[in-house]
Coordinates of C-alpha atoms in Angstrom, one line a residue:
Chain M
X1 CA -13.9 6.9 -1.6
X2 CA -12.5 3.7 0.2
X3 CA -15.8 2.1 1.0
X4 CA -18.0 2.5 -1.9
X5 CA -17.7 0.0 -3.8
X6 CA -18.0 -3.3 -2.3
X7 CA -20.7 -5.1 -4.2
X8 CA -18.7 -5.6 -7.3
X9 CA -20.1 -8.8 -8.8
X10 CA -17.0 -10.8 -10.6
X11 CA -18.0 -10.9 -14.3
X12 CA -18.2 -7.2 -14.0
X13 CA -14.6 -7.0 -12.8
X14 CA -12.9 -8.4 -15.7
X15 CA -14.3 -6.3 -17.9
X16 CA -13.3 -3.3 -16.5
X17 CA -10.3 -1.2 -17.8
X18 CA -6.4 -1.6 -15.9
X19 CA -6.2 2.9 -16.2
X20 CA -10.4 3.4 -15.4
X21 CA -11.1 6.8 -14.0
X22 CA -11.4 5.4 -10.1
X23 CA -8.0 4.4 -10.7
X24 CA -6.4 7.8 -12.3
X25 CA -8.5 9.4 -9.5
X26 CA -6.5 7.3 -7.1
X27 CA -3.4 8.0 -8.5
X28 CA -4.3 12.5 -9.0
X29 CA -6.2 13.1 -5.7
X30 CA -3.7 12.6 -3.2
X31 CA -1.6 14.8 -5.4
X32 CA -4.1 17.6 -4.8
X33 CA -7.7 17.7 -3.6
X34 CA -6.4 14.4 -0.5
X35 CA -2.9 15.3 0.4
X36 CA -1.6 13.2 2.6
X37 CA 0.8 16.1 4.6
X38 CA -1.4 19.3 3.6
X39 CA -4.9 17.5 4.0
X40 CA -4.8 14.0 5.9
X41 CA -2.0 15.3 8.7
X42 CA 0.4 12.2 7.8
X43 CA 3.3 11.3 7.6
X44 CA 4.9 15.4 9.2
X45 CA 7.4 14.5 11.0
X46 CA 9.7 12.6 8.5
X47 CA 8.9 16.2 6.7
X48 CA 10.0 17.7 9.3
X49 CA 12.9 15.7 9.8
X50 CA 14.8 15.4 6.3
X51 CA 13.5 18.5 4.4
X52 CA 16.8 20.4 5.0
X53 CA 18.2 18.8 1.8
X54 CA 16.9 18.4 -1.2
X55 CA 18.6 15.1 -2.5
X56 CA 17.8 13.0 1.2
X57 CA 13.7 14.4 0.8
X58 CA 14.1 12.7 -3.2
X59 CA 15.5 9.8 -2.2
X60 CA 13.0 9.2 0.8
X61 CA 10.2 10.1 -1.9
X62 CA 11.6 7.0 -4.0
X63 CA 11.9 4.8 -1.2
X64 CA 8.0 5.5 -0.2
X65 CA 7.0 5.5 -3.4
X66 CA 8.5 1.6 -3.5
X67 CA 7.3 0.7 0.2
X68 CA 3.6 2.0 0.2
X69 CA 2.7 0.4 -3.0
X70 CA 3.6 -2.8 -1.9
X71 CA 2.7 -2.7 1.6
X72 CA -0.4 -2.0 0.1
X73 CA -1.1 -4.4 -2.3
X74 CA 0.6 -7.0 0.7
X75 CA -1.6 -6.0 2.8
X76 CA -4.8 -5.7 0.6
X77 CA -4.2 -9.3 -0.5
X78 CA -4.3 -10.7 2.9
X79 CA -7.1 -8.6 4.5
X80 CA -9.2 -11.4 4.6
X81 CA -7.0 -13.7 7.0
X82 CA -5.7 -10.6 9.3
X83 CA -7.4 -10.9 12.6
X84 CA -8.3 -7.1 13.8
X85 CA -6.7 -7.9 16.6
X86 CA -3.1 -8.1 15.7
X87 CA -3.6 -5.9 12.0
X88 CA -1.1 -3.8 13.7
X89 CA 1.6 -6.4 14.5
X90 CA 1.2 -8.1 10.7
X91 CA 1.1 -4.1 9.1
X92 CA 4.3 -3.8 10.9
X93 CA 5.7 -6.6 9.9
X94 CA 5.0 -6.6 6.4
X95 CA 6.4 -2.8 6.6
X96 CA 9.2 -3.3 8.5
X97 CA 9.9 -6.5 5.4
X98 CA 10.0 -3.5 2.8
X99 CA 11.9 -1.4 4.5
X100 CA 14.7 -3.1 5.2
X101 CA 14.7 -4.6 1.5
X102 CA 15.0 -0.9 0.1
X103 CA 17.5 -0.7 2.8
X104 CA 19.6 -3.4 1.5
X105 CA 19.2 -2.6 -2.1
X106 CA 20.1 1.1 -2.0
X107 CA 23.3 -0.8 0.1
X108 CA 24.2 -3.0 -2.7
X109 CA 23.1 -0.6 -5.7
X110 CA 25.2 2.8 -4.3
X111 CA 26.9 2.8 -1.2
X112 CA 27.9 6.1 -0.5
X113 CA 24.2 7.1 -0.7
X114 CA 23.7 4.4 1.6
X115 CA 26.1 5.8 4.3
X116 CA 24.5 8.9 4.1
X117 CA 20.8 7.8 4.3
X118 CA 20.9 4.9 6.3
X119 CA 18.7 6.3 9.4
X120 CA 16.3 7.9 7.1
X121 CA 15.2 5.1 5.9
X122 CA 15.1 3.2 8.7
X123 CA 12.2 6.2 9.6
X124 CA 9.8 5.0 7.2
X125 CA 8.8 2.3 9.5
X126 CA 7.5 4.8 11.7
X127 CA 5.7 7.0 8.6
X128 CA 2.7 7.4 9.5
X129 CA 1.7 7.9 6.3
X130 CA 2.3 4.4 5.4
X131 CA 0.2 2.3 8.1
X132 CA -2.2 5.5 8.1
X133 CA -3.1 4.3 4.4
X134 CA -3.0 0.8 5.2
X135 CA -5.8 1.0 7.7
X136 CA -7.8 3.4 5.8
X137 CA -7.4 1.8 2.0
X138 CA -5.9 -1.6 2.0
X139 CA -7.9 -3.1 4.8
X140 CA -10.7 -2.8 2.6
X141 CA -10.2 -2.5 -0.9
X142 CA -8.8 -4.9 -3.6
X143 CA -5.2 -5.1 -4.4
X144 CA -5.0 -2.9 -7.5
X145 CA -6.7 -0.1 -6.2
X146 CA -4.6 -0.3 -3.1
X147 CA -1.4 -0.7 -4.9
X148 CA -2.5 2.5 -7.0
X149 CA -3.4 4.3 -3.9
X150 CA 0.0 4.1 -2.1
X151 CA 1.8 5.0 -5.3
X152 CA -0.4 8.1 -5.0
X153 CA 0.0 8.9 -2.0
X154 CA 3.5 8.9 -2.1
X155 CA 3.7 11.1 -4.6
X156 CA 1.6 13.2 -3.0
X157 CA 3.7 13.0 0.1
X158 CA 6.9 13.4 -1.9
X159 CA 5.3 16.5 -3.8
X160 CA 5.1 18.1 -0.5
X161 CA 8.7 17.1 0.7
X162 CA 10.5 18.2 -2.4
X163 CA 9.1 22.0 -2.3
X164 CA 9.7 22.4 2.0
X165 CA 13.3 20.9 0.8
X166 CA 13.7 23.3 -2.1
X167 CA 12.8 25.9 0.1
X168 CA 15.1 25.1 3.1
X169 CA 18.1 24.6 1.5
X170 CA 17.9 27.0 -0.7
X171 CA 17.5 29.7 1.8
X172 CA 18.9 28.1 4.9
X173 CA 22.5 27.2 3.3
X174 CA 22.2 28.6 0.1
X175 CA 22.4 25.8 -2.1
X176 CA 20.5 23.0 -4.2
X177 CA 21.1 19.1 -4.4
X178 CA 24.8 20.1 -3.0
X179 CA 25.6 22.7 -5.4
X180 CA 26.8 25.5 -3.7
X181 CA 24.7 28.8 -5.8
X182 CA 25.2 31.7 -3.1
X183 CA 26.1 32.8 0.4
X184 CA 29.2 34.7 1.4
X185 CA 32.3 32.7 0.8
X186 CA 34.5 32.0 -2.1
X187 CA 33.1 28.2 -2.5
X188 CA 29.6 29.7 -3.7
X189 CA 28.8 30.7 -7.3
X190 CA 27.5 33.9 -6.6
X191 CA 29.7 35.4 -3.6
X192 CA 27.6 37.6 -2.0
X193 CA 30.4 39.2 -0.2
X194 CA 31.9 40.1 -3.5
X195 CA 29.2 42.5 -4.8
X196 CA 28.3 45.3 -2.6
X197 CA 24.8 45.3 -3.7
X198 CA 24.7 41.4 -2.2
X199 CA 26.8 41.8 1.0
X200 CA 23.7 42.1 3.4
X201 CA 22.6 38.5 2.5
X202 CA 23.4 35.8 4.8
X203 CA 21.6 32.2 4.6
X204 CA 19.2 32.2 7.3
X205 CA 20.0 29.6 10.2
X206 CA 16.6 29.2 11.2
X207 CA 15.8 27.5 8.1
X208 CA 17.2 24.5 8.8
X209 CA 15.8 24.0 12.0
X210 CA 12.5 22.1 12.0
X211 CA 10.7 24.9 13.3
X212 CA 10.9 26.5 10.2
X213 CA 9.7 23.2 8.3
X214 CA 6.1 23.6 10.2
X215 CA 6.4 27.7 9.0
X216 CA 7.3 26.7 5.1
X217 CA 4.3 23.8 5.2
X218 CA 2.1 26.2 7.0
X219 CA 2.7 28.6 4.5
X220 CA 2.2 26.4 1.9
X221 CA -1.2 24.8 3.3
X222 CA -2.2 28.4 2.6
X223 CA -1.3 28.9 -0.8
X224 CA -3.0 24.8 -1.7
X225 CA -6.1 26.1 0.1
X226 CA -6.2 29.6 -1.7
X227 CA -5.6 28.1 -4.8
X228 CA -8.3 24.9 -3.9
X229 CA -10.8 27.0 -2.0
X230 CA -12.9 23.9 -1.4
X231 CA -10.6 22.5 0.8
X232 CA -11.0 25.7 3.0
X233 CA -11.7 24.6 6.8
X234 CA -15.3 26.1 7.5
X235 CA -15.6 24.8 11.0
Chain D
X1 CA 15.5 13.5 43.1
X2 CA 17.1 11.9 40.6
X3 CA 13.3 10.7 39.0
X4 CA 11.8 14.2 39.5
X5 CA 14.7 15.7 37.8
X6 CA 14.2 13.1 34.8
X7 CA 10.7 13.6 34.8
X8 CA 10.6 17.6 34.8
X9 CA 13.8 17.3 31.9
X10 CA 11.7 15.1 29.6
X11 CA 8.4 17.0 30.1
X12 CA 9.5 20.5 29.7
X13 CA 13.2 21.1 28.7
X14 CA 13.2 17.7 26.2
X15 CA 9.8 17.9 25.1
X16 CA 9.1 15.3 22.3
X17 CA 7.0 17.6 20.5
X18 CA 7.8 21.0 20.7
X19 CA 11.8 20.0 21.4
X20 CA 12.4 17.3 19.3
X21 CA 9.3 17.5 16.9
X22 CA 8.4 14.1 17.3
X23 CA 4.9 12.6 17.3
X24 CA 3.5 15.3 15.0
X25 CA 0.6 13.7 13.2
X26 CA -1.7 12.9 16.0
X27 CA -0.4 15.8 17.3
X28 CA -1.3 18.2 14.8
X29 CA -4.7 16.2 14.1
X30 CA -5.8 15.2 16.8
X31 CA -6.0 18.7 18.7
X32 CA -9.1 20.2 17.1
X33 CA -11.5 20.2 20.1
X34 CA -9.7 20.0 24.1
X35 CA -12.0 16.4 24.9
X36 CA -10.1 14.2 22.4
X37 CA -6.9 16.1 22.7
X38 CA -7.0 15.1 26.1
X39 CA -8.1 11.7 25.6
X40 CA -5.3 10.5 23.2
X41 CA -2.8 12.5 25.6
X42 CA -3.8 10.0 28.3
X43 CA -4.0 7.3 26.1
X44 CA -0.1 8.3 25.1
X45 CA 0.9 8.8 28.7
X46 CA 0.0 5.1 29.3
X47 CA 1.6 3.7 26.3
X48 CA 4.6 5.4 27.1
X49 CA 4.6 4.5 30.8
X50 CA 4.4 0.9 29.9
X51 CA 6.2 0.7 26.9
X52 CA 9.1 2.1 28.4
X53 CA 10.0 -0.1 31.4
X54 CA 8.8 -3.1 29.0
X55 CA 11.8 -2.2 26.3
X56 CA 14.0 -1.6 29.1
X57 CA 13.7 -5.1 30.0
X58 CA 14.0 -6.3 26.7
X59 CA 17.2 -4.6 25.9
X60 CA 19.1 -5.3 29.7
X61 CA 17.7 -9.1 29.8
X62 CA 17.2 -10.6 26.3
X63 CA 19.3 -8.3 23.9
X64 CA 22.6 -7.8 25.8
X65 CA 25.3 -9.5 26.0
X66 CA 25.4 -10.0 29.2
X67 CA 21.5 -10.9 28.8
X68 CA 19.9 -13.9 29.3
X69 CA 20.6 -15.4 25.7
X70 CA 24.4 -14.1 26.4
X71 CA 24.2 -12.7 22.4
X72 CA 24.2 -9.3 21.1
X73 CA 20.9 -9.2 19.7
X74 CA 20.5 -5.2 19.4
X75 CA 20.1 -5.1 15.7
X76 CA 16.2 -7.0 16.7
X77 CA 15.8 -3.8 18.5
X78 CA 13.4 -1.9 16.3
X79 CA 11.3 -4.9 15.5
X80 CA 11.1 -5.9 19.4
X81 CA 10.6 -2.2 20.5
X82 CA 7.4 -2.2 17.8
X83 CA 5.8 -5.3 18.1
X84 CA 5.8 -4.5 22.2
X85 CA 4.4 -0.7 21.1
X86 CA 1.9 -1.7 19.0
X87 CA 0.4 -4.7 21.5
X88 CA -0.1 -1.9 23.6
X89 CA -1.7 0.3 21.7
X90 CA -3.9 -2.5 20.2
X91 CA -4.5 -3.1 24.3
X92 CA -5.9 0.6 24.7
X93 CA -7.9 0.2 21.8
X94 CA -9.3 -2.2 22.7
X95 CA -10.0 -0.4 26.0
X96 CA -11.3 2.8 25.0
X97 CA -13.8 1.0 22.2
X98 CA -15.6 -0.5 25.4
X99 CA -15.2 2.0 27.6
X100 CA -15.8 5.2 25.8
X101 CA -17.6 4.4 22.2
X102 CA -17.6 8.6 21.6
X103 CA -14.2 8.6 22.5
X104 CA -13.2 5.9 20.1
X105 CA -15.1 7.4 17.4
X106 CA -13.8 10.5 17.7
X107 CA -9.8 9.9 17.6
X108 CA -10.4 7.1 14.5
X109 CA -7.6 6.1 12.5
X110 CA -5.2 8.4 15.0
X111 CA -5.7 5.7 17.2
X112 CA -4.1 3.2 15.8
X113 CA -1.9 5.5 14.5
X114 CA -0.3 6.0 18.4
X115 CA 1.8 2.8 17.3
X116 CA 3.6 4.7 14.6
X117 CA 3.6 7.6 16.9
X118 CA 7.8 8.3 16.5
X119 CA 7.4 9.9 19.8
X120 CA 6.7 6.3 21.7
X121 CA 9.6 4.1 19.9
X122 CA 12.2 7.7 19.8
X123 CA 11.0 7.5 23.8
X124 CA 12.3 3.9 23.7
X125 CA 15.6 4.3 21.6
X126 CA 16.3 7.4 23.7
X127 CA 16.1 5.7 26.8
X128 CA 18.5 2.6 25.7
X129 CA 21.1 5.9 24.2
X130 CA 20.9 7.4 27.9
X131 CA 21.0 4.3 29.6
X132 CA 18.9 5.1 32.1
X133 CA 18.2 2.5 34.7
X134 CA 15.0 1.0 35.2
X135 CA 13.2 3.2 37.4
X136 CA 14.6 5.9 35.9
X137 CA 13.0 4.9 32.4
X138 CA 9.7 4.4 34.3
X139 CA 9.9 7.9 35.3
X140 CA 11.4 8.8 31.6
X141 CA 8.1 7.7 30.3
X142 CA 5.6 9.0 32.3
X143 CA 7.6 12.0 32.2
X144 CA 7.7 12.1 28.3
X145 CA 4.1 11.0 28.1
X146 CA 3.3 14.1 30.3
X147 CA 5.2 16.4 28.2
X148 CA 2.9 15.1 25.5
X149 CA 0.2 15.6 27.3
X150 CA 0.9 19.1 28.0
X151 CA 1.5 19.9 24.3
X152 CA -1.4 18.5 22.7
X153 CA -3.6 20.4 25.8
X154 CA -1.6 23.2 24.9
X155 CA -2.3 23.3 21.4
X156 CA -5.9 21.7 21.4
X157 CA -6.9 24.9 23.7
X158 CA -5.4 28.1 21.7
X159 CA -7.0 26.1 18.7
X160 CA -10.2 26.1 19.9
X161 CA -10.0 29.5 20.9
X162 CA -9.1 30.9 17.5
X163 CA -11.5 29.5 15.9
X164 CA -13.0 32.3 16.8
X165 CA -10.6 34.8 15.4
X166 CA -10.4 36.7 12.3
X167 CA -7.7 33.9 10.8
X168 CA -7.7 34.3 6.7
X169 CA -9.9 31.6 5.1
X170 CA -6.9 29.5 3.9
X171 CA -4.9 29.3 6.8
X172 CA -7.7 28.6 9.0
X173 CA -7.5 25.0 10.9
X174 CA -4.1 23.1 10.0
X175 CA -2.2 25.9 8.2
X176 CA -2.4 27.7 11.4
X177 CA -1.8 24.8 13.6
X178 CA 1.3 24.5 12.2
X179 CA 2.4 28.2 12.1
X180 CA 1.9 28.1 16.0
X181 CA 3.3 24.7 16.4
X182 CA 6.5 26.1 14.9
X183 CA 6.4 29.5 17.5
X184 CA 5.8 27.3 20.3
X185 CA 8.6 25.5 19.5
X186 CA 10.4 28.6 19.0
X187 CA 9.9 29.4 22.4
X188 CA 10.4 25.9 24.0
X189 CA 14.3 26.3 22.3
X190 CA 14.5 28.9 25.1
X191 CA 14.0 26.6 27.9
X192 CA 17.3 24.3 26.0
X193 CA 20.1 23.4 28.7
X194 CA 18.7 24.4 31.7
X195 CA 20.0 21.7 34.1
X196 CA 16.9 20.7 36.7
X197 CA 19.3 19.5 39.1
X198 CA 20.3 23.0 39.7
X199 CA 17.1 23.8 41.3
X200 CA 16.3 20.3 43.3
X201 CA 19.8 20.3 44.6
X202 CA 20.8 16.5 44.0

């Protein structure tokens, strides 16, 4: 999909429309059919790394949503001048630019947040996911498309990062965005240790270790592919 | 002894995949068939081997205080540790697309990808946290590196031998990549706090 249309003569390209179906395609597929964890193996080990919560996997989701379109369209709009030699250098740059003005927003806009997410987002530099669509898309496609595509993709991502984070906290310390819903203790809503029908349940430690993260996404994988049966591996 | 002890830690008992989960794109994509699993292990030994003992002079000679510049420069860190990291891995590109045009085809945008490999700069920030000296981070790399090396092997092998299993349809290729990614983790956890030094006797 990144290197079909090249030949697009000018005149043609004002007529088109802003919302054409390449660019809701852009936008759905990664969502689905092109996932960037569950089908194009990127960006795994921030999923791995901040799924145990649900609030630090939706603010990450933000914060690549914001970074990836605009590295994208950056990088789209200076293809031309890059040298191949140094892409990786400039990608980095321009990244590592993005990244540390999210940083210094989400320190000016909430500052407890900040505290407590600071070294998350300094991980997006190294997201895969990020300079993985940067060589594949932007490198060689115009700057709306690309801009659409990391937006996509993103989501896609942060899809994917929200459910292995629902899962995790919920059953690895028995709560959701912080609120405390049950476990044995008297700080939970339900107290399992109240009800005798309840008292064998204990929050599973496992779950928060990232082992478990590559069991939930595995699991997962299973169910998209199931569900998608064409994206079943036949080889 | 000192080395050998770092190097056996940070290959087996600290492994940056199956320890730490780091590096777990190209390690998880990458490992389909045992030739280019073993060609971007290499390729990650040398990056790590180099890039290591490169950052270590960076951070003792141009970012310390008592550094050349005589500032504290360690918030340029990342950006330093990066730019070396991906000059490098722009250097073994480079390298392989002459030397081995199958190779190069083969490992495609994971290639590049080595540079954003958290495995490679985690190597480097681990090695400033410990401050190891500078043979010691030579060793640390290679030793790292090797530990990748290992897992990706590891992996790339059982991978290709269940291919020819009865695996459901769904789960077949990634899904179960990661379901055996996460048991040999599992079972690296054992190997947690053993001290190598017990064994060399240094």
């Amino acid at each position: 999909m990144a290197d079909t249309k090249t030949l697009d003569k000018s005149q043609l390209e004002e007529k088109k429309p802003l919302f054409g179906k390449r660019e809701r395609r852009l936008i759905t597929d990664p969502i689905n059919d092109n996932n960037p964890i569950t089908v194009q193996v990127l960006g795994i080990c921030s999923a791995l790394a901040i799924t145990t919560q649900v609030s630090p996997a939706v603010v990450m989701t933000l914060a690549v949503i914001f970074v990836m379109g605009f590295a994208n369209l950056f990088t789209s709009l200076l293809r031309h001048s890059i040298p191949k030699q140094v892409r990786m250098i400039v990608m980095l740059i321009i990244i590592a630019f993005l990244v540390t003005v999210v940083e210094l927003s989400l320190k000016a806009i909430n500052y407890p947040i900040y505290q407590e997410l600071s070294v998350f987002i300094g991980l997006i530099i190294t997201n895969c996911i990020i300079m993985g669509r940067l060589e594949a898309f932007a490198m060689a496609d115009k700057p709306w498309p690309s801009f659409l595509d990391g937006v996509g993709n993103a989501m896609g991502y942060g899809a994917i990062l929200i459910i292995v984070a629902f899962f995790r906290e919920l059953f690895g310390s028995g709560s959701l965005m912080g609120w405390e819903l049950f476990g044995p203790g008297e700080q939970f809503m339900i107290n399992t240790d109240a009800h005798w029908w309840l008292s064998w349940y204990m929050p599973n430690n496992l779950m928060v270790l990232s082992a478990s993260a590559l069991f939930v996404i595995g699991i997962l994988i299973w169910i998209h592919r199931a569900w998608n049966r064409k994206l079943i591996d036949v080889s | 002894m000192e080395l050998i002890n770092i190097f056996i830690k940070a290959a087996f008992i600290e492994n940056m995949v199956l320890a730490y989960f780091l590096g777990m794109c190209s390690y998880l994509a990458v490992s389909k068939t045992l030739d280019t699993a073993f060609g971007l292990g290499l390729a990650v030994i040398f990056v790590l081997g180099i890039t290591m003992p490169i950052n270590w002079i960076i951070t003792t000679f141009l970012l310390s205080e008592s550094g050349l510049l005589g500032m504290d420069l360690t918030f340029l860190r990342f950006i330093l540790f990066i730019a070396v990291i991906a000059s490098m891995v722009q250097l073994v590109e480079m390298v392989i697309e002459k030397y081995s045009p199958a190779l190069y085809a083969s490992l495609g945008i994971f290639l590049p990808l080595i540079t954003v490999n958290c495995a490679i700069l985690g190597g480097s920030l681990f090695m400033v946290a410990r401050e190891y000296s500078f043979t010691e981070s030579v060793s640390f790399g290679l030793g790292s590196g090797f530990g990748f090396f290992l897992a990706i092997v590891a992996i790339a092998a059982i991978r290709e031998k269940i291919r020819y299993s009865n695996v459901p349809g769904p789960l077949r290729g990634l899904g179960m990549a990661f379901i055996l990614t996460g048991l040999m983790g599992i079972g690296f956890m054992s190997l947690m706090g053993i001290d190598p030094s017990a064994f060399t006797g240094s």
